Coordinates of C-alpha atoms and ligand atoms in Angstrom, one line a residue:
X7 CA 111.1 69.0 112.1
X8 CA 114.6 67.5 111.1
X9 CA 116.1 70.9 111.2
X10 CA 115.0 71.1 114.7
X11 CA 116.3 67.9 115.7
X12 CA 119.7 67.9 114.0
X13 CA 120.4 71.5 116.1
X14 CA 119.2 69.8 119.2
X15 CA 121.7 66.6 118.5
X16 CA 124.4 69.0 117.5
X17 CA 123.9 70.8 120.3
X18 CA 123.9 67.5 122.8
X19 CA 126.6 65.2 120.6
X20 CA 129.4 66.2 121.9
X21 CA 128.8 66.2 125.9
X22 CA 127.1 62.6 125.5
X23 CA 129.6 59.9 125.1
X24 CA 129.5 58.1 121.7
X25 CA 129.3 55.0 123.2
X26 CA 125.9 55.6 124.8
X27 CA 123.2 53.7 123.9
X28 CA 120.7 53.7 126.8
X29 CA 117.8 56.1 127.7
X30 CA 116.1 56.6 130.8
X31 CA 112.8 58.7 131.2
X32 CA 112.3 58.7 135.1
X33 CA 108.5 59.0 136.1
X34 CA 106.5 61.1 138.9
X35 CA 108.0 60.8 141.7
X36 CA 111.2 58.3 140.6
X37 CA 113.6 60.4 140.0
X38 CA 115.9 59.1 142.7
X39 CA 117.3 56.7 140.2
X40 CA 119.4 59.6 139.1
X41 CA 121.3 59.1 142.5
X42 CA 122.5 55.9 141.8
X43 CA 124.0 57.5 138.2
X44 CA 127.6 58.0 138.6
X45 CA 130.3 60.2 136.5
X46 CA 127.3 62.7 136.1
X47 CA 126.8 65.6 134.3
X48 CA 123.8 67.5 134.1
X49 CA 121.8 69.8 131.3
X50 CA 119.0 71.7 132.2
X51 CA 116.1 71.7 129.4
X52 CA 115.8 75.2 129.4
X53 CA 119.8 75.2 128.0
X54 CA 118.9 73.4 124.7
X55 CA 117.6 74.2 121.8
X56 CA 114.2 73.5 120.8
X57 CA 113.7 71.6 123.7
X58 CA 110.2 71.9 125.7
X59 CA 110.8 72.9 129.5
X60 CA 108.8 70.7 132.2
X61 CA 106.4 72.8 134.4
X62 CA 104.7 70.0 136.7
X63 CA 105.0 70.1 140.4
X64 CA 107.3 67.2 141.2
X65 CA 109.2 67.3 138.0
X66 CA 112.7 68.8 137.6
X67 CA 113.7 69.4 134.0
X68 CA 117.1 68.0 133.2
X69 CA 119.0 65.7 131.4
X70 CA 121.6 63.8 133.4
X71 CA 124.5 62.2 131.6
X72 CA 126.4 59.5 133.3
X73 CA 126.8 55.8 134.0
X74 CA 124.2 53.3 135.6
X75 CA 125.4 49.7 136.4
X76 CA 128.5 50.6 134.4
X77 CA 127.1 51.5 131.1
X78 CA 126.7 54.9 129.9
X79 CA 123.2 56.6 130.1
X80 CA 121.1 59.3 129.6
X81 CA 118.2 60.0 131.5
X82 CA 115.5 62.7 131.6
X83 CA 114.6 63.8 135.4
X84 CA 111.5 65.2 134.4
X85 CA 109.0 64.5 131.0
X86 CA 106.6 66.2 129.0
X87 CA 103.0 65.2 129.6
X88 CA 100.1 65.9 127.0
X89 CA 98.0 67.5 129.4
X90 CA 100.6 70.5 130.4
X91 CA 99.6 71.5 126.7
X92 CA 102.2 70.1 125.0
X93 CA 101.5 68.9 121.5
X94 CA 102.5 65.0 120.5
X95 CA 105.6 66.2 118.9
X96 CA 106.9 67.8 122.0
X97 CA 105.9 64.9 124.3
X98 CA 107.9 62.6 122.3
X99 CA 110.6 64.9 121.3
X100 CA 113.3 64.2 123.5
X101 CA 112.9 60.3 122.4
X102 CA 113.2 61.5 118.8
X103 CA 116.9 63.5 119.9
X104 CA 117.7 59.4 121.8
X105 CA 116.9 57.9 118.5
X106 CA 118.9 60.7 116.4
X107 CA 121.9 60.0 119.0
X108 CA 121.7 56.5 118.3
X109 CA 120.7 55.4 121.1
X110 CA 119.2 51.2 121.3
X111 CA 117.5 51.1 124.3
X112 CA 114.9 53.3 125.9
X113 CA 114.0 52.2 129.3
X114 CA 110.7 54.1 130.9
X115 CA 109.0 54.4 134.7
X116 CA 106.1 56.0 135.4
X117 CA 103.1 56.3 138.5
X118 CA 100.0 54.8 137.5
X119 CA 96.5 53.3 139.0
X120 CA 95.7 49.7 139.1
X121 CA 92.5 48.2 138.3
X122 CA 93.7 44.5 138.4
X123 CA 92.3 43.4 141.6
X124 CA 95.1 41.6 142.7
X125 CA 97.4 44.8 142.7
X126 CA 98.5 46.6 145.7
X127 CA 99.6 50.0 146.2
X128 CA 103.5 50.2 146.1
X129 CA 103.4 47.3 143.5
X130 CA 105.9 47.2 140.6
X131 CA 103.8 46.7 137.1
X132 CA 106.3 45.6 134.2
X133 CA 104.2 46.8 131.4
X134 CA 103.9 43.8 128.5
X135 CA 101.7 46.0 126.3
X136 CA 99.4 48.9 125.9
X137 CA 96.0 50.6 125.1
X138 CA 96.5 54.1 123.7
X139 CA 93.9 56.3 124.5
X140 CA 95.4 59.9 123.5
X141 CA 93.2 61.8 121.7
X142 CA 96.3 62.9 119.1
X143 CA 98.6 60.2 117.7
X144 CA 102.3 61.4 118.1
X145 CA 102.8 60.1 114.3
X146 CA 100.2 61.8 113.2
X147 CA 101.2 63.9 110.2
X148 CA 104.1 63.9 107.6
X149 CA 106.3 60.6 107.8
X150 CA 110.0 61.1 107.5
X151 CA 111.4 57.8 106.4
X152 CA 114.7 58.7 107.9
X153 CA 113.0 58.5 111.3
X154 CA 111.1 54.9 110.7
X155 CA 108.3 53.6 108.7
X156 CA 104.4 55.2 107.5
X157 CA 103.2 52.3 109.7
X158 CA 105.3 50.6 112.4
X159 CA 104.4 47.2 114.0
X160 CA 103.4 47.3 117.8
X161 CA 103.4 43.7 118.3
X162 CA 106.3 43.7 120.6
X163 CA 106.0 47.4 121.8
X164 CA 108.1 46.2 125.3
X165 CA 110.3 44.1 124.2
X166 CA 110.3 40.4 125.0
X167 CA 113.8 39.6 125.7
X168 CA 114.1 42.8 128.3
X169 CA 110.8 41.9 130.1
X170 CA 112.1 38.4 130.5
X171 CA 115.3 39.5 132.1
X172 CA 113.7 41.7 134.1
X173 CA 111.4 39.1 135.3
X174 CA 114.4 36.7 136.1
X175 CA 116.5 39.3 137.9
X176 CA 113.1 40.5 140.2
X177 CA 113.0 36.3 141.1
X178 CA 116.5 36.0 141.7
X179 CA 116.1 38.6 144.2
X180 CA 112.9 38.2 145.8
X181 CA 111.4 41.4 144.2
X182 CA 107.4 40.9 143.4
X183 CA 106.7 42.1 140.3
X184 CA 103.4 42.1 139.0
X185 CA 102.3 42.1 134.8
X186 CA 100.1 43.7 132.8
X187 CA 98.5 46.3 130.2
X188 CA 99.1 50.0 130.6
X189 CA 96.6 52.1 129.3
X190 CA 97.3 55.7 128.4
X191 CA 95.2 58.3 128.9
X192 CA 95.7 62.5 128.9
X193 CA 94.5 63.3 131.8
X194 CA 95.0 65.7 134.1
X195 CA 91.9 64.2 136.1
X196 CA 92.2 60.8 137.9
X197 CA 89.6 58.3 136.8
X198 CA 85.8 58.4 137.6
X199 CA 84.7 54.9 139.0
X200 CA 83.1 54.2 135.8
X201 CA 86.0 55.1 133.9
X202 CA 88.9 53.1 136.0
X203 CA 85.7 50.0 135.4
X204 CA 86.0 50.5 131.7
X205 CA 89.8 50.8 131.1
X206 CA 89.2 47.0 133.1
X207 CA 87.0 45.7 130.5
X208 CA 88.7 46.8 127.8
X209 CA 92.0 44.9 129.0
X210 CA 93.7 47.4 130.9
X211 CA 95.7 46.6 134.4
X212 CA 97.0 50.3 135.2
X213 CA 96.3 53.3 134.1
X214 CA 98.1 56.3 133.6
X215 CA 99.2 59.6 132.1
X216 CA 102.0 59.2 129.9
X217 CA 104.9 56.3 128.5
X218 CA 102.6 55.5 125.5
X219 CA 103.8 58.5 123.1
X220 CA 107.1 58.0 124.0
X221 CA 106.9 54.2 123.5
X222 CA 105.4 54.5 120.5
X223 CA 107.8 57.1 119.1
X224 CA 111.3 55.1 120.3
X225 CA 109.2 51.9 118.4
X226 CA 108.8 53.8 115.1
X227 CA 112.3 54.5 115.9
X228 CA 113.6 51.1 116.3
X229 CA 114.4 51.6 120.0
X230 CA 113.8 48.6 122.2
X231 CA 111.7 49.3 125.3
X232 CA 111.5 48.1 128.8
X233 CA 109.0 50.2 131.0
X234 CA 107.7 49.8 134.6
X235 CA 104.6 51.2 136.6
X236 CA 104.5 51.6 140.2
X237 CA 100.9 51.3 141.3
X238 CA 100.5 54.4 143.7
X239 CA 96.3 54.1 143.6
X240 CA 93.5 51.4 143.2
X241 CA 91.1 51.8 140.8
X242 CA 89.2 48.6 142.2
X243 CA 85.6 49.0 142.8
X244 CA 85.6 49.0 146.7
X245 CA 89.0 50.1 147.1
X246 CA 88.9 53.6 145.4
X247 CA 89.6 56.2 147.2
X248 CA 89.9 59.8 146.9
X249 CA 93.7 60.4 145.3
X250 CA 95.9 63.5 145.0
X251 CA 99.3 64.3 143.2
X252 CA 101.2 64.2 146.5
X253 CA 100.0 60.8 147.3
X254 CA 101.0 59.2 143.9
X255 CA 104.4 61.0 144.2
X256 CA 104.3 59.4 147.9
X257 CA 103.7 56.2 147.1
X258 CA 105.6 56.3 144.1
X259 CA 108.8 57.3 146.4
X260 CA 108.4 54.0 148.5
X261 CA 108.6 51.6 145.9
X262 CA 110.8 53.2 143.5
X263 CA 114.3 51.9 145.2
X264 CA 113.0 48.0 144.2
X265 CA 112.6 49.1 140.4
X266 CA 115.4 51.4 140.5
X267 CA 117.6 48.3 141.7
X268 CA 115.6 46.0 138.7
X269 CA 116.4 48.8 135.9
X270 CA 119.8 48.9 137.1
X271 CA 120.6 45.3 137.0
X272 CA 119.0 44.9 133.4
X273 CA 121.3 47.8 132.2
X274 CA 124.5 45.9 133.9
X275 CA 123.1 42.8 131.7
X276 CA 122.5 44.1 128.6
Ligands
HPA308 N1 94.9 57.4 137.0 C1 95.7 57.8 136.5 N2 97.3 58.5 136.0 C2 97.5 58.4 137.5 C3 96.8 57.2 138.5 C4 95.6 57.0 137.7 O1 94.9 56.2 139.1 N3 97.6 57.5 139.4 C5 99.1 57.6 138.9 N4 98.9 58.4 137.8

């Protein structure tokens, strides 16, 4: 694992400015943020040693090296989902690479279903916490002390200072933000009404098929995390309608400029 990672890092190191401290993972239908990145240089996943290659429609797989909000960033356009058949080490591999490149921050976006009755389609939810319901843990197996501690703390998985910064930026710019707990589940089915209700009862506000594994590994590696869900459909009793991947992408696309604005402003102020 470590040797493999080192080979990936050695390949990428010369292509990524040494001052780069921010990694960004762009979720389903949320790839447009990449258009705001300037001085761009793209690296396709299939050219990177040991990198998994993404398969799902709506996810193009490449790293984008460049500047966002005046700061050097590395964005992942296309992530690896557990439901695609990758194991957890593959799902989280890019985050490990970011860690070994010396990154300090991970910004994450995703599309999610909303269980909270006050949410509307197109809302942006700042993730305050998560519930991990994936059937396999990304840290299961031998722990490499060089990468992090065996039993990592998760009392503040989503960095409070970054969350406060995002909140104040949203308030100043009249952007409505919702706040809540993200439930990470394996998919690929969307939820039955009973499952949405169950996720609400256990304390969830939104549910999706990503983010939690990457955030766990980022925290294990000491990176600070800021994450947003775009609410693309509602898992609220009485409001549940048929949902498709296409609708999720469409709803995400509409909301994404506001989320992109907040992310860029946070990055400016880091
Ligand atoms: N459930 C799970 N994942 C999702 C959903 C949902 O309702 N919407 C977008 N991603």
